[in-house]
mmCIF file of C-alpha atoms and ligand atoms in Angstrom:
data_model
loop_
_atom_site.group_PDB
_atom_site.id
_atom_site.type_symbol
_atom_site.label_atom_id
_atom_site.label_comp_id
_atom_site.label_asym_id
_atom_site.label_seq_id
_atom_site.Cartn_x
_atom_site.Cartn_y
_atom_site.Cartn_z
ATOM 1 C CA MET A 1 114.068 76.968 245.942
ATOM 2 C CA ASN A 2 115.712 73.675 246.788
ATOM 3 C CA ASN A 3 117.299 73.065 250.142
ATOM 4 C CA ASN A 4 120.880 73.284 248.969
ATOM 5 C CA ILE A 5 120.391 76.720 247.535
ATOM 6 C CA ILE A 6 118.767 77.869 250.751
ATOM 7 C CA LYS A 7 121.707 76.495 252.748
ATOM 8 C CA ILE A 8 124.168 78.289 250.509
ATOM 9 C CA LEU A 9 122.226 81.532 250.859
ATOM 10 C CA ILE A 10 122.200 81.213 254.643
ATOM 11 C CA LEU A 11 125.933 80.515 254.678
ATOM 12 C CA LEU A 12 126.593 83.446 252.402
ATOM 13 C CA SER A 13 124.585 85.830 254.525
ATOM 14 C CA VAL A 14 126.311 84.646 257.709
ATOM 15 C CA PHE A 15 129.641 85.029 255.972
ATOM 16 C CA THR A 16 128.909 88.530 254.764
ATOM 17 C CA PHE A 17 127.298 89.570 258.005
ATOM 18 C CA GLY A 18 130.218 88.238 260.001
ATOM 19 C CA PHE A 19 132.580 90.561 258.242
ATOM 20 C CA ALA A 20 130.528 93.717 258.466
ATOM 21 C CA GLY A 21 131.858 96.109 261.038
ATOM 22 C CA ASP A 22 130.988 99.249 262.874
ATOM 23 C CA ILE A 23 132.497 102.611 263.357
ATOM 24 C CA GLN A 24 131.348 104.206 266.537
ATOM 25 C CA GLY A 25 132.380 106.954 268.854
ATOM 26 C CA LYS A 26 131.399 109.957 270.824
ATOM 27 C CA ILE A 27 131.352 113.673 270.179
ATOM 28 C CA THR A 28 132.194 115.974 273.042
ATOM 29 C CA PHE A 29 132.086 119.714 273.440
ATOM 30 C CA VAL A 30 135.055 121.288 275.214
ATOM 31 C CA GLY A 31 135.159 124.711 276.796
ATOM 32 C CA LYS A 32 132.591 126.919 278.380
ATOM 33 C CA ALA A 33 129.214 126.150 276.896
ATOM 34 C CA PRO A 34 127.106 129.143 276.000
ATOM 35 C CA LYS A 35 123.611 129.086 277.450
ATOM 36 C CA MET A 36 120.861 128.492 274.957
ATOM 37 C CA LYS A 37 118.632 131.534 274.974
ATOM 38 C CA SER A 38 114.966 130.957 275.494
ATOM 39 C CA LEU A 39 112.653 131.720 272.616
ATOM 40 C CA ARG A 40 109.487 133.760 272.678
ATOM 41 C CA MET A 41 106.671 131.896 271.066
ATOM 42 C CA ASP A 42 103.946 134.233 272.312
ATOM 43 C CA ALA A 43 102.989 135.129 268.778
ATOM 44 C CA ASP A 44 101.356 131.725 268.461
ATOM 45 C CA PRO A 45 99.523 130.526 271.591
ATOM 46 C CA VAL A 46 99.318 127.007 270.168
ATOM 47 C CA CYS A 47 103.119 126.858 270.237
ATOM 48 C CA VAL A 48 103.248 127.993 273.845
ATOM 49 C CA ALA A 49 100.675 125.362 274.793
ATOM 50 C CA ASN A 50 102.354 122.545 272.871
ATOM 51 C CA ASN A 51 105.957 123.153 273.824
ATOM 52 C CA GLU A 52 106.340 121.383 277.126
ATOM 53 C CA VAL A 53 110.085 121.696 277.597
ATOM 54 C CA GLY A 54 110.135 125.461 277.272
ATOM 55 C CA PRO A 55 111.458 126.704 274.000
ATOM 56 C CA ARG A 56 115.168 127.294 273.765
ATOM 57 C CA LYS A 57 117.641 127.693 271.006
ATOM 58 C CA GLU A 58 118.762 124.268 269.952
ATOM 59 C CA TRP A 59 122.175 124.535 268.398
ATOM 60 C CA LEU A 60 124.103 123.295 271.428
ATOM 61 C CA ILE A 61 122.557 120.436 273.374
ATOM 62 C CA LEU A 62 124.877 118.747 275.855
ATOM 63 C CA ASP A 63 124.437 116.051 278.446
ATOM 64 C CA GLU A 64 126.117 116.184 281.866
ATOM 65 C CA ASN A 65 129.371 114.873 280.362
ATOM 66 C CA ASN A 66 129.362 117.427 277.557
ATOM 67 C CA GLY A 67 128.240 114.828 275.007
ATOM 68 C CA LEU A 68 127.109 116.809 271.993
ATOM 69 C CA LYS A 69 123.761 115.927 270.459
ATOM 70 C CA ASN A 70 122.755 116.460 266.828
ATOM 71 C CA VAL A 71 126.099 115.989 265.108
ATOM 72 C CA LEU A 72 125.693 114.331 261.724
ATOM 73 C CA VAL A 73 128.474 111.774 261.270
ATOM 74 C CA PHE A 74 128.969 110.114 257.919
ATOM 75 C CA ILE A 75 131.399 108.198 255.758
ATOM 76 C CA LYS A 76 133.077 110.510 253.307
ATOM 77 C CA GLU A 77 135.632 108.257 251.629
ATOM 78 C CA SER A 78 136.368 104.583 251.711
ATOM 79 C CA SER A 79 139.059 102.138 250.652
ATOM 80 C CA SER A 80 136.452 99.369 250.544
ATOM 81 C CA ASN A 81 133.474 98.915 248.283
ATOM 82 C CA SER A 82 131.065 100.131 250.929
ATOM 83 C CA LEU A 83 130.327 103.435 249.241
ATOM 84 C CA SER A 84 130.315 102.285 245.645
ATOM 85 C CA GLY A 85 127.932 99.388 246.259
ATOM 86 C CA ASP A 86 124.367 99.493 245.111
ATOM 87 C CA HIS A 87 122.419 101.229 247.858
ATOM 88 C CA SER A 88 118.709 101.405 247.461
ATOM 89 C CA PRO A 89 116.825 103.555 249.942
ATOM 90 C CA PRO A 90 115.091 101.876 252.878
ATOM 91 C CA GLU A 91 111.390 101.208 252.546
ATOM 92 C CA ASN A 92 110.637 102.928 255.806
ATOM 93 C CA PRO A 93 110.282 106.657 255.452
ATOM 94 C CA ALA A 94 112.331 109.065 257.503
ATOM 95 C CA VAL A 95 110.159 111.293 259.652
ATOM 96 C CA ILE A 96 110.350 114.876 260.800
ATOM 97 C CA ASP A 97 107.624 116.266 263.015
ATOM 98 C CA GLN A 98 106.572 119.820 263.683
ATOM 99 C CA ASN A 99 105.738 119.404 267.333
ATOM 100 C CA GLY A 100 105.695 122.094 269.980
ATOM 101 C CA CYS A 101 106.726 124.454 267.191
ATOM 102 C CA VAL A 102 110.141 122.889 266.882
ATOM 103 C CA TYR A 103 111.336 120.265 264.431
ATOM 104 C CA ILE A 104 111.857 116.791 265.837
ATOM 105 C CA PRO A 105 114.466 115.669 265.100
ATOM 106 C CA HIS A 106 116.496 118.841 264.758
ATOM 107 C CA VAL A 107 119.112 117.137 262.534
ATOM 108 C CA LEU A 108 118.555 114.135 260.333
ATOM 109 C CA GLY A 109 120.058 112.183 257.474
ATOM 110 C CA VAL A 110 118.043 110.594 254.689
ATOM 111 C CA MET A 111 118.976 108.588 251.638
ATOM 112 C CA VAL A 112 118.518 109.662 248.045
ATOM 113 C CA GLY A 113 115.065 108.480 247.002
ATOM 114 C CA GLN A 114 113.946 107.735 250.538
ATOM 115 C CA GLU A 115 110.576 109.130 251.493
ATOM 116 C CA LEU A 116 110.573 111.785 254.152
ATOM 117 C CA ASP A 117 107.262 112.179 255.956
ATOM 118 C CA ILE A 118 106.768 115.683 257.260
ATOM 119 C CA LEU A 119 104.219 115.696 260.064
ATOM 120 C CA ASN A 120 102.288 118.523 261.629
ATOM 121 C CA SER A 121 101.339 117.458 265.146
ATOM 122 C CA ASP A 122 100.656 120.976 266.311
ATOM 123 C CA GLY A 123 97.234 121.836 265.014
ATOM 124 C CA THR A 124 98.521 125.194 263.894
ATOM 125 C CA LEU A 125 99.774 126.600 260.610
ATOM 126 C CA HIS A 126 103.385 125.785 259.723
ATOM 127 C CA ASN A 127 105.098 126.572 256.469
ATOM 128 C CA ILE A 128 108.000 124.250 255.838
ATOM 129 C CA HIS A 129 110.620 125.784 253.600
ATOM 130 C CA ALA A 130 113.640 123.686 252.662
ATOM 131 C CA LEU A 131 116.709 125.479 251.353
ATOM 132 C CA PRO A 132 118.840 122.922 249.516
ATOM 133 C CA LYS A 133 121.375 124.074 246.947
ATOM 134 C CA ILE A 134 121.482 120.929 244.830
ATOM 135 C CA ASN A 135 118.078 119.363 245.366
ATOM 136 C CA LYS A 136 114.868 121.152 244.570
ATOM 137 C CA GLU A 137 113.741 123.781 247.034
ATOM 138 C CA PHE A 138 110.270 123.335 248.445
ATOM 139 C CA ASN A 139 108.033 125.677 250.343
ATOM 140 C CA ASN A 140 104.714 124.341 251.557
ATOM 141 C CA ALA A 141 102.063 125.699 253.844
ATOM 142 C CA MET A 142 100.790 123.081 256.244
ATOM 143 C CA PRO A 143 97.598 124.423 257.806
ATOM 144 C CA ARG A 144 96.310 122.725 260.938
ATOM 145 C CA SER A 145 94.191 120.386 258.834
ATOM 146 C CA LYS A 146 97.222 119.114 256.896
ATOM 147 C CA LYS A 147 98.790 116.511 259.117
ATOM 148 C CA GLN A 148 101.341 115.097 256.700
ATOM 149 C CA MET A 149 103.160 115.594 253.439
ATOM 150 C CA THR A 150 105.861 113.453 251.891
ATOM 151 C CA VAL A 151 108.930 114.533 249.943
ATOM 152 C CA GLN A 152 112.064 112.912 248.638
ATOM 153 C CA PHE A 153 115.429 114.121 247.436
ATOM 154 C CA ASP A 154 117.052 113.108 244.149
ATOM 155 C CA LYS A 155 120.697 113.879 244.837
ATOM 156 C CA SER A 156 123.152 113.584 247.665
ATOM 157 C CA GLU A 157 123.766 116.878 249.368
ATOM 158 C CA ALA A 158 125.562 118.275 252.407
ATOM 159 C CA PRO A 159 123.243 119.288 255.244
ATOM 160 C CA PHE A 160 120.973 122.185 254.372
ATOM 161 C CA LYS A 161 118.586 124.229 256.421
ATOM 162 C CA VAL A 162 114.860 123.790 256.710
ATOM 163 C CA LYS A 163 112.881 126.639 258.226
ATOM 164 C CA CYS A 164 109.335 127.652 258.958
ATOM 165 C CA ASP A 165 108.079 130.826 257.355
ATOM 166 C CA VAL A 166 105.472 131.276 260.088
ATOM 167 C CA HIS A 167 107.656 130.734 263.170
ATOM 168 C CA PRO A 168 111.060 132.320 262.643
ATOM 169 C CA TRP A 169 112.756 130.347 265.435
ATOM 170 C CA MET A 170 112.058 126.979 263.818
ATOM 171 C CA GLY A 171 115.001 125.350 262.079
ATOM 172 C CA ALA A 172 116.239 121.879 261.187
ATOM 173 C CA PHE A 173 119.015 120.431 259.041
ATOM 174 C CA ILE A 174 118.830 117.574 256.574
ATOM 175 C CA GLY A 175 121.738 115.774 254.896
ATOM 176 C CA VAL A 176 121.070 113.542 251.884
ATOM 177 C CA PHE A 177 123.292 110.527 251.214
ATOM 178 C CA ASP A 178 123.682 108.014 248.408
ATOM 179 C CA HIS A 179 124.673 105.354 250.945
ATOM 180 C CA PRO A 180 123.338 104.294 254.343
ATOM 181 C CA TYR A 181 126.480 105.038 256.369
ATOM 182 C CA PHE A 182 125.507 108.009 258.457
ATOM 183 C CA ALA A 183 124.222 108.656 261.964
ATOM 184 C CA VAL A 184 123.197 111.535 264.170
ATOM 185 C CA THR A 185 124.570 111.693 267.693
ATOM 186 C CA GLY A 186 122.069 111.014 270.455
ATOM 187 C CA ASP A 187 121.597 112.688 273.832
ATOM 188 C CA ASP A 188 124.971 111.476 275.101
ATOM 189 C CA GLY A 189 126.865 112.495 271.954
ATOM 190 C CA SER A 190 127.447 108.921 270.789
ATOM 191 C CA TYR A 191 126.918 107.507 267.321
ATOM 192 C CA ILE A 192 127.325 104.195 265.537
ATOM 193 C CA ILE A 193 127.598 103.489 261.818
ATOM 194 C CA SER A 194 127.034 99.806 261.095
ATOM 195 C CA GLY A 195 127.352 97.347 258.267
ATOM 196 C CA LEU A 196 130.698 98.504 256.894
ATOM 197 C CA GLU A 197 133.115 96.313 255.042
ATOM 198 C CA PRO A 198 136.594 96.064 256.523
ATOM 199 C CA GLY A 199 138.824 98.850 255.391
ATOM 200 C CA ALA A 200 139.958 102.395 255.895
ATOM 201 C CA TYR A 201 137.470 105.218 255.974
ATOM 202 C CA VAL A 202 137.381 108.948 256.206
ATOM 203 C CA ILE A 203 134.506 110.012 258.382
ATOM 204 C CA GLU A 204 133.180 113.500 258.771
ATOM 205 C CA ALA A 205 131.400 114.953 261.769
ATOM 206 C CA TRP A 206 129.258 117.953 260.903
ATOM 207 C CA HIS A 207 127.724 120.409 263.311
ATOM 208 C CA GLU A 208 125.456 123.250 262.290
ATOM 209 C CA LYS A 209 127.448 125.971 264.047
ATOM 210 C CA LEU A 210 130.717 124.399 265.160
ATOM 211 C CA GLY A 211 131.846 123.354 261.707
ATOM 212 C CA SER A 212 132.982 119.961 260.508
ATOM 213 C CA GLN A 213 135.960 117.731 261.097
ATOM 214 C CA THR A 214 137.268 114.610 259.434
ATOM 215 C CA GLU A 215 139.153 111.661 260.806
ATOM 216 C CA ASN A 216 140.796 108.577 259.305
ATOM 217 C CA VAL A 217 139.371 105.419 260.782
ATOM 218 C CA MET A 218 139.674 101.669 260.301
ATOM 219 C CA VAL A 219 136.695 99.451 260.837
ATOM 220 C CA GLY A 220 137.352 97.734 264.155
ATOM 221 C CA ASP A 221 139.162 100.691 265.720
ATOM 222 C CA SER A 222 138.018 101.050 269.288
ATOM 223 C CA ALA A 223 136.350 104.426 268.769
ATOM 224 C CA ALA A 224 136.385 107.432 266.517
ATOM 225 C CA ASN A 225 135.808 110.342 268.842
ATOM 226 C CA PHE A 226 135.681 114.022 268.036
ATOM 227 C CA THR A 227 135.831 117.118 270.154
ATOM 228 C CA PHE A 228 134.252 120.389 269.144
ATOM 229 C CA LYS A 229 134.784 123.786 270.640
ATOM 230 C CA LYS A 230 133.322 127.177 270.092
ATOM 231 C CA PRO A 231 135.003 128.964 267.210
ATOM 232 C CA GLU A 232 137.064 131.946 268.296
ATOM 233 C CA LYS A 233 135.508 135.261 267.509
ATOM 234 C CA LYS A 234 137.263 137.100 264.739
HETATM 235 CU CU1 LIG B 1 105.977 126.701 262.111
#
């Protein structure tokens, strides 16, 4: 490549990069938080030995400011070309580990065609059973000797459950996207979606038990925050 072309490419990338924006915010739980019940893992002594934090139900994890972990936030609609662009999956695989007889992470997003490495760090038998409605279901025993398997998903799909047929308390959720604009909230309930073209977006925040919400956002808005509360009993 001659120098001029390289210069133009550098300029172009700076130009493009300079205009990419973020949408970020924080998800908070409001109201009285139910206590997560502890789980009995006695049936499998390996689980008891491996689970250092003490097994608890995982559907509501809050920090001291009620920041809500494990909310999957993603772009649903866009006035820009961000969604319609050509999005090839990242080369790095996504990873989910069976560790301490829970899934880590508990919620994750992957791209269509991206590899998902499923690890078994426990040295015990797990049986990972994914329950998608659009993608192909899979159901695989992973004995202690099987440390890894790799899957991928062909179509975008709203989050679906993954469970273990050996340990009934184990559950995770996977959303599959045909674009890279998604994030899962961290310990403090915050998220950031980067690399967006300027424009108006509809973002959705999905939680496994508390439902989902959408919000209209412009790239560059200070923050797109959501609050979730416990649904009223009917
Ligand atoms: Cu298991």
